[in-house]
Each structure stands twice: as C-alpha cells, then as structure tokens.
Coordinates of N, CA and C in Angstrom, one line a residue:
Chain H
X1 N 6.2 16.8 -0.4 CA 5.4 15.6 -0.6 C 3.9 16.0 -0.8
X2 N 3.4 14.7 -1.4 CA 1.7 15.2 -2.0 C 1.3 15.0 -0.5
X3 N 0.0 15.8 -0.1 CA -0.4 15.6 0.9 C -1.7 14.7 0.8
X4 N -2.6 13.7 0.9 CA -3.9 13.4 0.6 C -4.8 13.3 1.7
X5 N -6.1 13.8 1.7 CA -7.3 13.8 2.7 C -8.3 13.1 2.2
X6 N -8.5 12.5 2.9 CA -9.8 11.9 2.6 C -11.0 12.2 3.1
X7 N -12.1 12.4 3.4 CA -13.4 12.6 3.8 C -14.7 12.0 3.2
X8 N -15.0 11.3 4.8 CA -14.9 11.2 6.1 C -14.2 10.3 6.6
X9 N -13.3 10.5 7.6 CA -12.8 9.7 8.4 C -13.7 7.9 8.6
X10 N -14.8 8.4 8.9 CA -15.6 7.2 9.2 C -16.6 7.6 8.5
X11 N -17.6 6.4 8.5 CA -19.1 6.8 8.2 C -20.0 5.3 8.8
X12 N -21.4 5.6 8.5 CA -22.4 4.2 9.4 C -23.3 4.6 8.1
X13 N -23.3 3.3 7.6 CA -24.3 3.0 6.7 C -24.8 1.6 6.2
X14 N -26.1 1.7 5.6 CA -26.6 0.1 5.5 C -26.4 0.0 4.3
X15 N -26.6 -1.8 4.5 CA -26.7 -2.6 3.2 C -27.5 -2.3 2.3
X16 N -27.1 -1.6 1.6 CA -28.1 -1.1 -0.1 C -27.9 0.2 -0.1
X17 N -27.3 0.7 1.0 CA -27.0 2.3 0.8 C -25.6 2.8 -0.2
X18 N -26.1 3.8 -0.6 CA -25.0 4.4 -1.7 C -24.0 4.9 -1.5
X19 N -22.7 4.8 -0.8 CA -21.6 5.2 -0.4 C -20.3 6.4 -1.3
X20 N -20.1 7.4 -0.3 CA -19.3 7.8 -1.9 C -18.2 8.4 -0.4
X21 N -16.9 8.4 -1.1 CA -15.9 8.5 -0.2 C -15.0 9.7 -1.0
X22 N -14.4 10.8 -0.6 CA -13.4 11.4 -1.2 C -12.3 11.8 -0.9
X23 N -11.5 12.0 -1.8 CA -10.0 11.9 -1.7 C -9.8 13.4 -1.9
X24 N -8.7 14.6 -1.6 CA -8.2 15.5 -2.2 C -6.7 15.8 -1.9
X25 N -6.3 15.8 -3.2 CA -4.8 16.0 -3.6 C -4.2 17.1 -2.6
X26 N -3.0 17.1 -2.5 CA -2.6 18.9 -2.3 C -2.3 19.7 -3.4
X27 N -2.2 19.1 -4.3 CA -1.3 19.5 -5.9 C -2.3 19.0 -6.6
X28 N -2.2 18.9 -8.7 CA -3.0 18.3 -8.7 C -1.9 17.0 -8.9
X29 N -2.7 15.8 -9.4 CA -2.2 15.0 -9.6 C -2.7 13.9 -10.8
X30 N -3.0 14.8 -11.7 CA -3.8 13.9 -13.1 C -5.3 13.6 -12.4
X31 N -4.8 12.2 -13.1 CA -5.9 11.1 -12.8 C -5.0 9.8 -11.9
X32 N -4.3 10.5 -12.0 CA -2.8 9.2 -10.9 C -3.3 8.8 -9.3
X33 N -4.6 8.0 -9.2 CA -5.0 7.9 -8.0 C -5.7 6.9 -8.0
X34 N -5.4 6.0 -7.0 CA -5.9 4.9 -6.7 C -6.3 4.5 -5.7
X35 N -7.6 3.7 -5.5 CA -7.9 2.9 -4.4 C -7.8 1.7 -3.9
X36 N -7.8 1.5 -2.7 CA -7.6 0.4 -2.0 C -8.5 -0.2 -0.9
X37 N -9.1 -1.3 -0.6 CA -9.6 -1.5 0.3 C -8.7 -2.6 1.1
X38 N -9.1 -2.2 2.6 CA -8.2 -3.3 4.1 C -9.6 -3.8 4.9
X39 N -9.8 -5.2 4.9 CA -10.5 -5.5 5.9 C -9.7 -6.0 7.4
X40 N -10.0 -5.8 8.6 CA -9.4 -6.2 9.8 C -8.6 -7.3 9.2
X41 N -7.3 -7.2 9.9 CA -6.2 -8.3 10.0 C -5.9 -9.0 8.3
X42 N -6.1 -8.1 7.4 CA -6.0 -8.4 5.8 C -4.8 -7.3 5.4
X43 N -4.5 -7.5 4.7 CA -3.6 -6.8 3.8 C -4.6 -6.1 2.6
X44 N -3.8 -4.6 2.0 CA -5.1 -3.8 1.8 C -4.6 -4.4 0.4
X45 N -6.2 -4.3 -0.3 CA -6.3 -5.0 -1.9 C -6.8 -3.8 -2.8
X46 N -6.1 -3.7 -3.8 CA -6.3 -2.4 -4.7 C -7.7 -2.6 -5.4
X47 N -8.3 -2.1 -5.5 CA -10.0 -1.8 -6.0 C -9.8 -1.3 -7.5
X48 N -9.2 0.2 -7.4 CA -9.3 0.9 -8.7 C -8.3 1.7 -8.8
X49 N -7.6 1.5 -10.2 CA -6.6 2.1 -10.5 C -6.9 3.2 -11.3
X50 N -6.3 4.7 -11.6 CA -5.7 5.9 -12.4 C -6.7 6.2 -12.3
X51 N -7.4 6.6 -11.4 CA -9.1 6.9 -11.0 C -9.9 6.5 -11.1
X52 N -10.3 5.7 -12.4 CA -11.5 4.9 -12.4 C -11.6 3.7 -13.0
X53 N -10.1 3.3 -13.3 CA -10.3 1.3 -13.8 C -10.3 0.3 -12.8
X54 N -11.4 -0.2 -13.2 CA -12.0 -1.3 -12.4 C -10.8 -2.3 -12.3
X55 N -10.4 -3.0 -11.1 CA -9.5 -4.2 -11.3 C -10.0 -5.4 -11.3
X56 N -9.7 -6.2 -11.7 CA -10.0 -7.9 -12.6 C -10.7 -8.2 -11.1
X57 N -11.8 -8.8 -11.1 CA -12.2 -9.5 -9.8 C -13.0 -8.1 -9.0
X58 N -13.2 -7.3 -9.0 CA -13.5 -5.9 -8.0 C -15.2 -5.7 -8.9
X59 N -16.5 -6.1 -7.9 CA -17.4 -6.0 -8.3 C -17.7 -4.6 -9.0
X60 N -19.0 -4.8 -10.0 CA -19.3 -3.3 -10.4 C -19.7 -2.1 -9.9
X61 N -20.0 -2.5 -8.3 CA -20.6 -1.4 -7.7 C -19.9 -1.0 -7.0
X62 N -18.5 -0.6 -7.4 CA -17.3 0.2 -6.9 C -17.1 0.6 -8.2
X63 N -16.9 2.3 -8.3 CA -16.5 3.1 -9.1 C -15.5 4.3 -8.8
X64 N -15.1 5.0 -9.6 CA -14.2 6.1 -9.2 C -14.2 7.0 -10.2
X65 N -13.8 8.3 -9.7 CA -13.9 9.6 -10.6 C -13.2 10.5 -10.1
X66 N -12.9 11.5 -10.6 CA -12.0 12.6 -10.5 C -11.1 13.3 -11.6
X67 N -10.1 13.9 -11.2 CA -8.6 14.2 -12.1 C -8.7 15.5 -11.5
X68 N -7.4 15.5 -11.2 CA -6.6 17.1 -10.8 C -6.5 16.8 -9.3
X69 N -7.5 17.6 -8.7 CA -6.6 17.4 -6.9 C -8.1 16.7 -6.2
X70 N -9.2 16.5 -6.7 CA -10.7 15.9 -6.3 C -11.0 14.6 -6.7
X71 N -10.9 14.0 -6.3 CA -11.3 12.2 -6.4 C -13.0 11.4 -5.4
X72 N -13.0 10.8 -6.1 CA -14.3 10.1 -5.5 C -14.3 8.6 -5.7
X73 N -14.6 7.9 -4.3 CA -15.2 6.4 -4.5 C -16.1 6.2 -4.6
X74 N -17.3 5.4 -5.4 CA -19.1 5.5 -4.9 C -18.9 4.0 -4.5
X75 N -19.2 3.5 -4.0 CA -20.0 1.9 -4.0 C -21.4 2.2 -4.3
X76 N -22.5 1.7 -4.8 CA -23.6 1.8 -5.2 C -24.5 1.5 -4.3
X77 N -24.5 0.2 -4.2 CA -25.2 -0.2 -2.9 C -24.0 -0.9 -1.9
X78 N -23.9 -0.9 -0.8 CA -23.0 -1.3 -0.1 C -23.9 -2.7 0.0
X79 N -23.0 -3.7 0.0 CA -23.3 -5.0 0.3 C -22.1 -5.4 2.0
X80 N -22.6 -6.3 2.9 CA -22.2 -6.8 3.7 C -20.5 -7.4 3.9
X81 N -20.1 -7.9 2.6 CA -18.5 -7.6 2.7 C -17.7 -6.3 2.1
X82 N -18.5 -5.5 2.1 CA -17.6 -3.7 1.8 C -17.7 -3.3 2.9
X83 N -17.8 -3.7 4.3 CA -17.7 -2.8 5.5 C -16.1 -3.3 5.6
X84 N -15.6 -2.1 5.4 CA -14.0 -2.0 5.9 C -13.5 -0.3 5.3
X85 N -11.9 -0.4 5.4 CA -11.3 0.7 5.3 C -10.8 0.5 4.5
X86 N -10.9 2.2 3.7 CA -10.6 2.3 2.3 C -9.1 3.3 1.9
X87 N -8.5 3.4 1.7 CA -7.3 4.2 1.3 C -6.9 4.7 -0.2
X88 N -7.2 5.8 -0.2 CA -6.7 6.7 -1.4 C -5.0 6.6 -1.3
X89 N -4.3 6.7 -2.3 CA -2.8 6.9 -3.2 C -2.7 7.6 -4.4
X90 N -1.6 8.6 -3.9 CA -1.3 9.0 -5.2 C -0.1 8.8 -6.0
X91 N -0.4 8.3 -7.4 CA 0.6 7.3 -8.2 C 1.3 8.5 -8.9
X92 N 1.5 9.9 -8.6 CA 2.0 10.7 -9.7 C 3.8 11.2 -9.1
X93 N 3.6 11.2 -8.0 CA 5.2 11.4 -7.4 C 5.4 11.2 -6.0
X94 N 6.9 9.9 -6.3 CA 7.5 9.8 -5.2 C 7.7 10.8 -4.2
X95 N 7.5 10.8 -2.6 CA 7.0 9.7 -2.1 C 5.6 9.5 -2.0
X96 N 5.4 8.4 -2.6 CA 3.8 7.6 -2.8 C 3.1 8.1 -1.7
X97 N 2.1 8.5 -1.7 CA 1.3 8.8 -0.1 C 0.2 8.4 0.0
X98 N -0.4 8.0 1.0 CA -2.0 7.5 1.1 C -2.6 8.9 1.8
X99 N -4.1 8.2 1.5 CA -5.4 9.4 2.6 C -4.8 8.6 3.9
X100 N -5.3 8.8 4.8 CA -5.7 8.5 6.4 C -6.8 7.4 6.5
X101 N -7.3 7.2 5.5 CA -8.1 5.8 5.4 C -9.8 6.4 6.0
X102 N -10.9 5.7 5.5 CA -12.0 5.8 5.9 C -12.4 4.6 6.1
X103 N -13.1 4.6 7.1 CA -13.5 3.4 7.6 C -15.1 3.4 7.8
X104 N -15.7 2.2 6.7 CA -17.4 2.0 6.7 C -17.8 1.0 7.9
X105 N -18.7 1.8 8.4 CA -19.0 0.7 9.3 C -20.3 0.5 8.9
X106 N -21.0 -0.6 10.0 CA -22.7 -0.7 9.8 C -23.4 -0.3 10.6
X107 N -24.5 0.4 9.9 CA -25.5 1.5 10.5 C -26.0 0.3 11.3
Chain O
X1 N -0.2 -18.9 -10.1 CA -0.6 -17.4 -9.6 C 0.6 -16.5 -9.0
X2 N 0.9 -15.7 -9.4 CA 1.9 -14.5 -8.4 C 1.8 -14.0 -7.3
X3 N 2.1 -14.7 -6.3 CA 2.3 -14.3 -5.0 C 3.5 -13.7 -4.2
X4 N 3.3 -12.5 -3.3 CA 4.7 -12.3 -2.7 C 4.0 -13.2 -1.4
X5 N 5.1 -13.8 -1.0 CA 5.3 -14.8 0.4 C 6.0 -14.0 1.6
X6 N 5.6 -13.4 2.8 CA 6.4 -12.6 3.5 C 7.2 -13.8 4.6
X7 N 7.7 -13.3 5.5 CA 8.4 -14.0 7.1 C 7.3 -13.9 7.6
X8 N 7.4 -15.0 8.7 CA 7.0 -15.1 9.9 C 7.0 -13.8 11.0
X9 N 5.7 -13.6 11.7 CA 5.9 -12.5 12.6 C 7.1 -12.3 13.7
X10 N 7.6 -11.2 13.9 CA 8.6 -10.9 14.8 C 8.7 -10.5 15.9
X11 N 9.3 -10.9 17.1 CA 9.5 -10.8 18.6 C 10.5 -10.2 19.0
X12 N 10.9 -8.9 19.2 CA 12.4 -8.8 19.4 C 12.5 -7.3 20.6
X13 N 13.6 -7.1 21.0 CA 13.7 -6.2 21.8 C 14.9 -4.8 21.1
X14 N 14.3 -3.5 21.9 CA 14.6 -2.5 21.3 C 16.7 -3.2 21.2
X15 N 17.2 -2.0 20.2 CA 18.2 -2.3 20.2 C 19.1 -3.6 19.6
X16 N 17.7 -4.7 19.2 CA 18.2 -5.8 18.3 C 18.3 -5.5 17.3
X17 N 18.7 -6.2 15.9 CA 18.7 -6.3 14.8 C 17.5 -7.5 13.8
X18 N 17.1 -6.8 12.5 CA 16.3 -7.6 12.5 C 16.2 -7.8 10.9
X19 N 15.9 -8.7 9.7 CA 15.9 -8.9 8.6 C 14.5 -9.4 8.3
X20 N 13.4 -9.2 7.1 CA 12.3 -9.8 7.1 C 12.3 -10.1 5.9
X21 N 11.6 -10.9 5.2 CA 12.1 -11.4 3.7 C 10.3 -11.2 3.3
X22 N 10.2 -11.0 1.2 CA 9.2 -11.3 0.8 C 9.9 -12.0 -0.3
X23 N 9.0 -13.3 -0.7 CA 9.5 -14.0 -1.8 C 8.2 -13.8 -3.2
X24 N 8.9 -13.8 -3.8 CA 8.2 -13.8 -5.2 C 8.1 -14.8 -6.0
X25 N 6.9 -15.2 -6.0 CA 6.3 -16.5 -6.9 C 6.7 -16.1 -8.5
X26 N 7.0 -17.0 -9.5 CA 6.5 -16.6 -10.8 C 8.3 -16.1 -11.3
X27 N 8.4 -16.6 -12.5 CA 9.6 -16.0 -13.1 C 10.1 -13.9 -13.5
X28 N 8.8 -13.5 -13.3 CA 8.5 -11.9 -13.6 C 9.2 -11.3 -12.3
X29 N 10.1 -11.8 -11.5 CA 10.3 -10.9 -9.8 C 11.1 -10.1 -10.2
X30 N 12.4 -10.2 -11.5 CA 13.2 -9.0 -12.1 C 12.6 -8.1 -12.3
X31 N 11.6 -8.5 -12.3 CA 11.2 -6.7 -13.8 C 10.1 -6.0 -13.1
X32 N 9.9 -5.9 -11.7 CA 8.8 -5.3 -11.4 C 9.5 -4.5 -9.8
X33 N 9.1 -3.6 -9.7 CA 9.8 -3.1 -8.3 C 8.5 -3.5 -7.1
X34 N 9.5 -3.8 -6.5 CA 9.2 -4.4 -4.9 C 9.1 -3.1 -3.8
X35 N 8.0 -3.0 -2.8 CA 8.1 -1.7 -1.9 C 7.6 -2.6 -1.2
X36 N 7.8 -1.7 0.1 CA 7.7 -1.6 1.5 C 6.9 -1.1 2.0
X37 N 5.9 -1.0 2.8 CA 4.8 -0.1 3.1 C 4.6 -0.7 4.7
X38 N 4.6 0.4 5.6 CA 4.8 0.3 6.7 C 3.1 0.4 7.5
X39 N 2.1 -0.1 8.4 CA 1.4 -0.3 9.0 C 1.6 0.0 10.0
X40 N 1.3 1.4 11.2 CA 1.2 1.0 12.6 C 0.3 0.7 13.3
X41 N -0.3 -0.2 14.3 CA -1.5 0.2 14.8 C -2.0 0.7 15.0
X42 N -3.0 0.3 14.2 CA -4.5 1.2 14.1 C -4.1 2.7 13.2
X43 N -3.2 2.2 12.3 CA -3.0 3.4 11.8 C -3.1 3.5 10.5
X44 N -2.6 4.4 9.3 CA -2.9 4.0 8.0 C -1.5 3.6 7.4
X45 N -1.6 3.7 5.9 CA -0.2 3.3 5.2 C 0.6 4.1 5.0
X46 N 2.1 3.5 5.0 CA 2.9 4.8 4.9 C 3.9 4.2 4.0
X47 N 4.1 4.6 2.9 CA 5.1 3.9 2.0 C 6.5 4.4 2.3
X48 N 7.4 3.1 2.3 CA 8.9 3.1 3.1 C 10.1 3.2 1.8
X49 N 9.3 2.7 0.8 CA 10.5 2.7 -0.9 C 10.4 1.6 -1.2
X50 N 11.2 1.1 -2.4 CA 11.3 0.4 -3.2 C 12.8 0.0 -3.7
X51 N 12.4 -1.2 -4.4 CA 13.8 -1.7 -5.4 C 13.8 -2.8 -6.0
X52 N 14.2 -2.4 -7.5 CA 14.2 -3.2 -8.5 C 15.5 -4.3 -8.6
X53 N 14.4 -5.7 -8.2 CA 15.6 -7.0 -8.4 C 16.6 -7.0 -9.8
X54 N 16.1 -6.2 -10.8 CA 17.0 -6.6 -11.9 C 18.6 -5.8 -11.6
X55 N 18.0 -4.7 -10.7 CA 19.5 -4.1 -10.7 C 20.3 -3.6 -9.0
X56 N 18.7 -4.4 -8.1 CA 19.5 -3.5 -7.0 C 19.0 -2.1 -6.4
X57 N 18.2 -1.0 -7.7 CA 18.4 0.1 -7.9 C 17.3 0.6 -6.8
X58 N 17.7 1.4 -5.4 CA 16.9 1.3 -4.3 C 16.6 2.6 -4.2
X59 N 15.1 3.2 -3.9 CA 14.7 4.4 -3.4 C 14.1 4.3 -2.5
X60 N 14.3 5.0 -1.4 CA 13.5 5.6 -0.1 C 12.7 6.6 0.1
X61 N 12.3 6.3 0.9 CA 10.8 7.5 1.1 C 11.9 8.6 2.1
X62 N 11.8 9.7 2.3 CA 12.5 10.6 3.2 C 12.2 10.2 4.3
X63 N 10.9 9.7 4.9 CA 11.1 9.5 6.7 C 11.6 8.3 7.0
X64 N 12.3 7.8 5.7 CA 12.5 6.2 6.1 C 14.2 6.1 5.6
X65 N 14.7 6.9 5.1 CA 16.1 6.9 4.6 C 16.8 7.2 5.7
X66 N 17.5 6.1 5.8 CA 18.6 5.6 7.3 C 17.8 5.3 8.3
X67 N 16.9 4.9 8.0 CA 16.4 4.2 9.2 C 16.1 2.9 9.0
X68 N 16.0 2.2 7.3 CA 15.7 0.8 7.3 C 17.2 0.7 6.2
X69 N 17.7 -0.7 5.6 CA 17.7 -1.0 4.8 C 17.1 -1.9 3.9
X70 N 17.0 -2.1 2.5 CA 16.5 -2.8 1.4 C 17.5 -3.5 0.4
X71 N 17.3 -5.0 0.1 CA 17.6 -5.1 -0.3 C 17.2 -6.4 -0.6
X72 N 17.9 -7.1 -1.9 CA 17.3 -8.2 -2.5 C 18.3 -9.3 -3.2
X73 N 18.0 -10.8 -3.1 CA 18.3 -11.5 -3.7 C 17.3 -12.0 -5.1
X74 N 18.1 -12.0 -6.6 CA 17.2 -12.3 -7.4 C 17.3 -13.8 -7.6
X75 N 18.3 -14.4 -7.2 CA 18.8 -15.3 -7.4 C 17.6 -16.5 -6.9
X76 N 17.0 -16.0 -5.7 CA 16.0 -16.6 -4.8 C 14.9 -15.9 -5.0
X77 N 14.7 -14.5 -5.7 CA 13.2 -13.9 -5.8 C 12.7 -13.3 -4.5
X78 N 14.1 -12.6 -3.7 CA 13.2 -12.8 -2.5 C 14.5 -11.3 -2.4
X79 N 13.3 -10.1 -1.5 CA 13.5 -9.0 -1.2 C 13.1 -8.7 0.2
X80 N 14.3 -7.8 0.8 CA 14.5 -7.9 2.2 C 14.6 -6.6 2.7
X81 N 14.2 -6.1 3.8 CA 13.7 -5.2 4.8 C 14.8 -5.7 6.1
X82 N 15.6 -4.3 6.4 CA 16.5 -4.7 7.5 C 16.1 -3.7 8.1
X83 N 16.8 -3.9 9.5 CA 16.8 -2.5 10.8 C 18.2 -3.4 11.0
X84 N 19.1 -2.6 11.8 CA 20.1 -2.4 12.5 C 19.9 -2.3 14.4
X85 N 19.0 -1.4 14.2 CA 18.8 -1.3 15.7 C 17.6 -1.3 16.0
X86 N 16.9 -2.0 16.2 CA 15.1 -1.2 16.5 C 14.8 -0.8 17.5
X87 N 13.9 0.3 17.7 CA 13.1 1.0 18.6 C 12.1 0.4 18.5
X88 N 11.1 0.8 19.7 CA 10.1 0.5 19.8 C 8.8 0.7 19.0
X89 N 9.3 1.8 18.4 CA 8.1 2.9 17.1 C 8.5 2.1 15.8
X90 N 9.4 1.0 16.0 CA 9.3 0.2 14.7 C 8.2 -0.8 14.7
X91 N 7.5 -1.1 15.8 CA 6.4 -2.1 15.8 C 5.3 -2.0 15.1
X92 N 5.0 -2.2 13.9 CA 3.9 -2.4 13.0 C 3.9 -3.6 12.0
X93 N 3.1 -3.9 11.3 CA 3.1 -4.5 10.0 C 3.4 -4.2 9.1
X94 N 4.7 -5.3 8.5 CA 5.2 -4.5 7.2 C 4.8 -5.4 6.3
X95 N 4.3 -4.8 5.2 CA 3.7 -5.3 3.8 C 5.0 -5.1 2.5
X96 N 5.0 -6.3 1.8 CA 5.5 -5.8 0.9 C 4.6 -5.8 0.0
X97 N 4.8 -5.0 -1.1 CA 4.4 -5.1 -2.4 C 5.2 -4.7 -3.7
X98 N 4.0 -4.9 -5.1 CA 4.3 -4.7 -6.2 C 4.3 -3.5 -6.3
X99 N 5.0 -2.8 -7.3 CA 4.6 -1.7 -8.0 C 5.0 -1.6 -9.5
X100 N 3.5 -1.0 -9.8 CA 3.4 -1.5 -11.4 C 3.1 0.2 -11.9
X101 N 2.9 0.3 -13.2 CA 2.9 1.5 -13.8 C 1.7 1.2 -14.7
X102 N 0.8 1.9 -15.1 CA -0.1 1.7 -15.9 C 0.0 2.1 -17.1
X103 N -0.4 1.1 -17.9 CA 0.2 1.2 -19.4 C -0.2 2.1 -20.3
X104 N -1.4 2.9 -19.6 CA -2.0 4.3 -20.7 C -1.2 5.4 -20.1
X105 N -0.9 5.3 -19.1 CA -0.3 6.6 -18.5 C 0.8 6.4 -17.5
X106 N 1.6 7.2 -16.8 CA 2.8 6.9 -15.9 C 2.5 7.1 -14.5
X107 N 1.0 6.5 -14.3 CA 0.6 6.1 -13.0 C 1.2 4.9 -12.0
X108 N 1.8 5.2 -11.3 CA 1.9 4.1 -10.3 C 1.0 3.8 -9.2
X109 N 0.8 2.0 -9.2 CA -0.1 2.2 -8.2 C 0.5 0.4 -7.9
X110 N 0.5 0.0 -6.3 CA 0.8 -1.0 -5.4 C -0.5 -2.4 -5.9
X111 N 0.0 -3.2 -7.0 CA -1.2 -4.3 -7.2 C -0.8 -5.3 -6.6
X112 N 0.1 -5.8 -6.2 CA -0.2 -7.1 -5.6 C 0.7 -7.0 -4.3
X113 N -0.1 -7.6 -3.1 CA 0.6 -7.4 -1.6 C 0.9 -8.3 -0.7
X114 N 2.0 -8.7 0.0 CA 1.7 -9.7 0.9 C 1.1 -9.2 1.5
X115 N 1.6 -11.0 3.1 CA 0.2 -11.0 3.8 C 0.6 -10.3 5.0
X116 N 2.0 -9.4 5.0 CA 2.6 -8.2 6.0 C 3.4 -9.4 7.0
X117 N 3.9 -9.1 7.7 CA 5.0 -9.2 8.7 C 4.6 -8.3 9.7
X118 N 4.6 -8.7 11.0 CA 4.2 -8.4 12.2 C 5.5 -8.2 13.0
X119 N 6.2 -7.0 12.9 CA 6.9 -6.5 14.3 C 6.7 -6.4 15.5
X120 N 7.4 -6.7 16.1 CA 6.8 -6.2 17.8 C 8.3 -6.4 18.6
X121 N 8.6 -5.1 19.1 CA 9.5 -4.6 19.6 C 9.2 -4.1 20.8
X122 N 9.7 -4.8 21.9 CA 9.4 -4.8 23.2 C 10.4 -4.9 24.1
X123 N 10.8 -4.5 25.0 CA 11.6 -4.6 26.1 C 10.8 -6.0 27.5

C-alpha cells in the first residue's frame, strides 16, 4: 500500500495568513493526488484534483502543486470558513489511501 | 443536481447484523463506481472499496475484505454496505461516495459524497 504523510498534523493561524500544507507519497505517484477539505460534523468535500485543478465552486485562494512523492496545499490568505481539516489521497493505486488529515485552527 | 442520499444513523449491538443504503440521484448511477470510506472518531479516512452498478463488479480494500459486504441494486440506484456481525470497532461514519477518473490522466479521485451514516455499536 501507498503510505501518505502529511505535515503538520495541526497548525494555528489567522485570517489573511498564508497557509501551505504537505503531503508525501511513499512511492512516487505522478501527479495522482488530491485534496480534500472536512469541516466538523460535514462530510469531506474534494478541493483539488491530480494536484492542482481547481474544482467548480473551490475559491482561488486554494492551490496545489507537486508530482512524484511531494505535494503541497497553499491557501493564500486563510479566510474564516477554511478553518477545518484537510486530507491528502492518492488516486494512482488501489488501495486508495489518505494523509492523517491536518487540522487549521485559529490563532 | 447528483446527489448520493445515505440511511439514517444506526443503533445496534455487538453481534447484530446490519445493512446501510446510499441512493443515487440522476440517471448516471450505472456508469460511475460507488465506495465506501470509513470514518472513526476523531479519526481520518480509510477507504473500504468500491462497485460498479452496471455490473456488480466489487473491490475491497485488504483491511476490509471479509469483514463488510457491498453490494447494489441498479434497479433503485441504491448501493449497500452490510456487516454480518458487528463489533464494537465498527462504530464510525460511513460515507459513501463517487469515484471518478480524470479525463487527462488515470487519476482517481472521490468527487461527490454523502452525508455518511452514523454507526454505533454498543452493548
């Protein structure tokens, strides 16, 4: 199985601050990685697919980058509904696996 | 709009049996594979497998083969998550979702989710 880490577990940061979240493969795994955001008691909502396409509705100041076993989320400025937990996947081989999730809180 | 519709949360005790349903809005529920992705408190996601209503055709994740079944009616749009016997370590939220492929490349990635199903297995 792919293994995925994410770092940091958590983090505390304010509103307008620039956020970057990362993912690392065990293998590589292209660019076959996607994100996801879960706010409390929600079901998680995919953000950005195959590393860095934006999904229909998912503001501009969420971005993504990477390919091979190194991935990155930035939010630009964190606005007041991006405090939640974010989940890396990797779309390149069954079985599908997520990070451990990072969770933004407010500074 | 396409929505999967899950069950109602669950109350049951270890050693019951239990079936959860997700229904699929929208004529498209053949042609797209349906997974399972398991939630425990306070914990992250763990994907449990999948299967395609057009044929049935079902794969499991290794920590989850014999321990759940899957399966689906197309007839009704509606794909189902069984236990036989539950334990108590089955108590989480189960989500179903989409799984789609991306059309530049042979990425898979989970786009549309329900709103999960709430186990709770208790004595």
């Amino acid at each position: 199985d792919i293994q995925m880490t994410q770092s940091p577990s958590s983090l505390s940061a304010s509103v307008g601050d620039r956020v970057t979240i990362t993912c690392r493969a065990s293998q590589s795994i292209n660019n076959y990685l996607n994100w996801y955001q879960q706010k409390p008691g929600k079901a998680p909502n995919l953000l950005i697919s195959v590393a860095s396409t934006l999904q229909s509705g998912v503001p501009s100041r969420f971005s993504g980058s990477g390919s091979g076993t190194d991935f990155t989320l930035t939010i630009s400025s964190l606005q007041p509904e991006d405090f939640a937990t974010y989940y890396c996947q990797q779309g390149y081989n069954s079985p599908w696996t997520f990070g451990q999730g990072t969770t933004v809180e407010i500074k | 709009e396409v929505q999967l519709v899950q069950s109602g949360a669950e109350v049951k005790k270890p050693g019951e049996s239990l079936k959860i349903s997700c229904k699929g809005s929208g004529s498209s529920f053949t042609k797209y594979w349906i997974g399972w992705v398991r939630q425990m408190p306070g914990k992250g996601l763990e994907w449990m497998g999948n299967i395609y209503p057009g044929d049935s055709d079902t794969r499991y994740s290794p920590s989850f083969q014999g321990q759940v079944t899957m399966s689906v009616d197309k007839s009704i749009s509606t794909a189902y998550l069984q236990w036989n016997t539950l334990k108590a370590s089955d108590s989480a939220t189960y989500y179903c979702v989409r799984k789609m492929v991306s059309s530049s490349s042979s990425a898979w990635y989970f786009d549309l989710w329900g709103r999960g199903t709430l186990v709770t297995v208790s004595s």
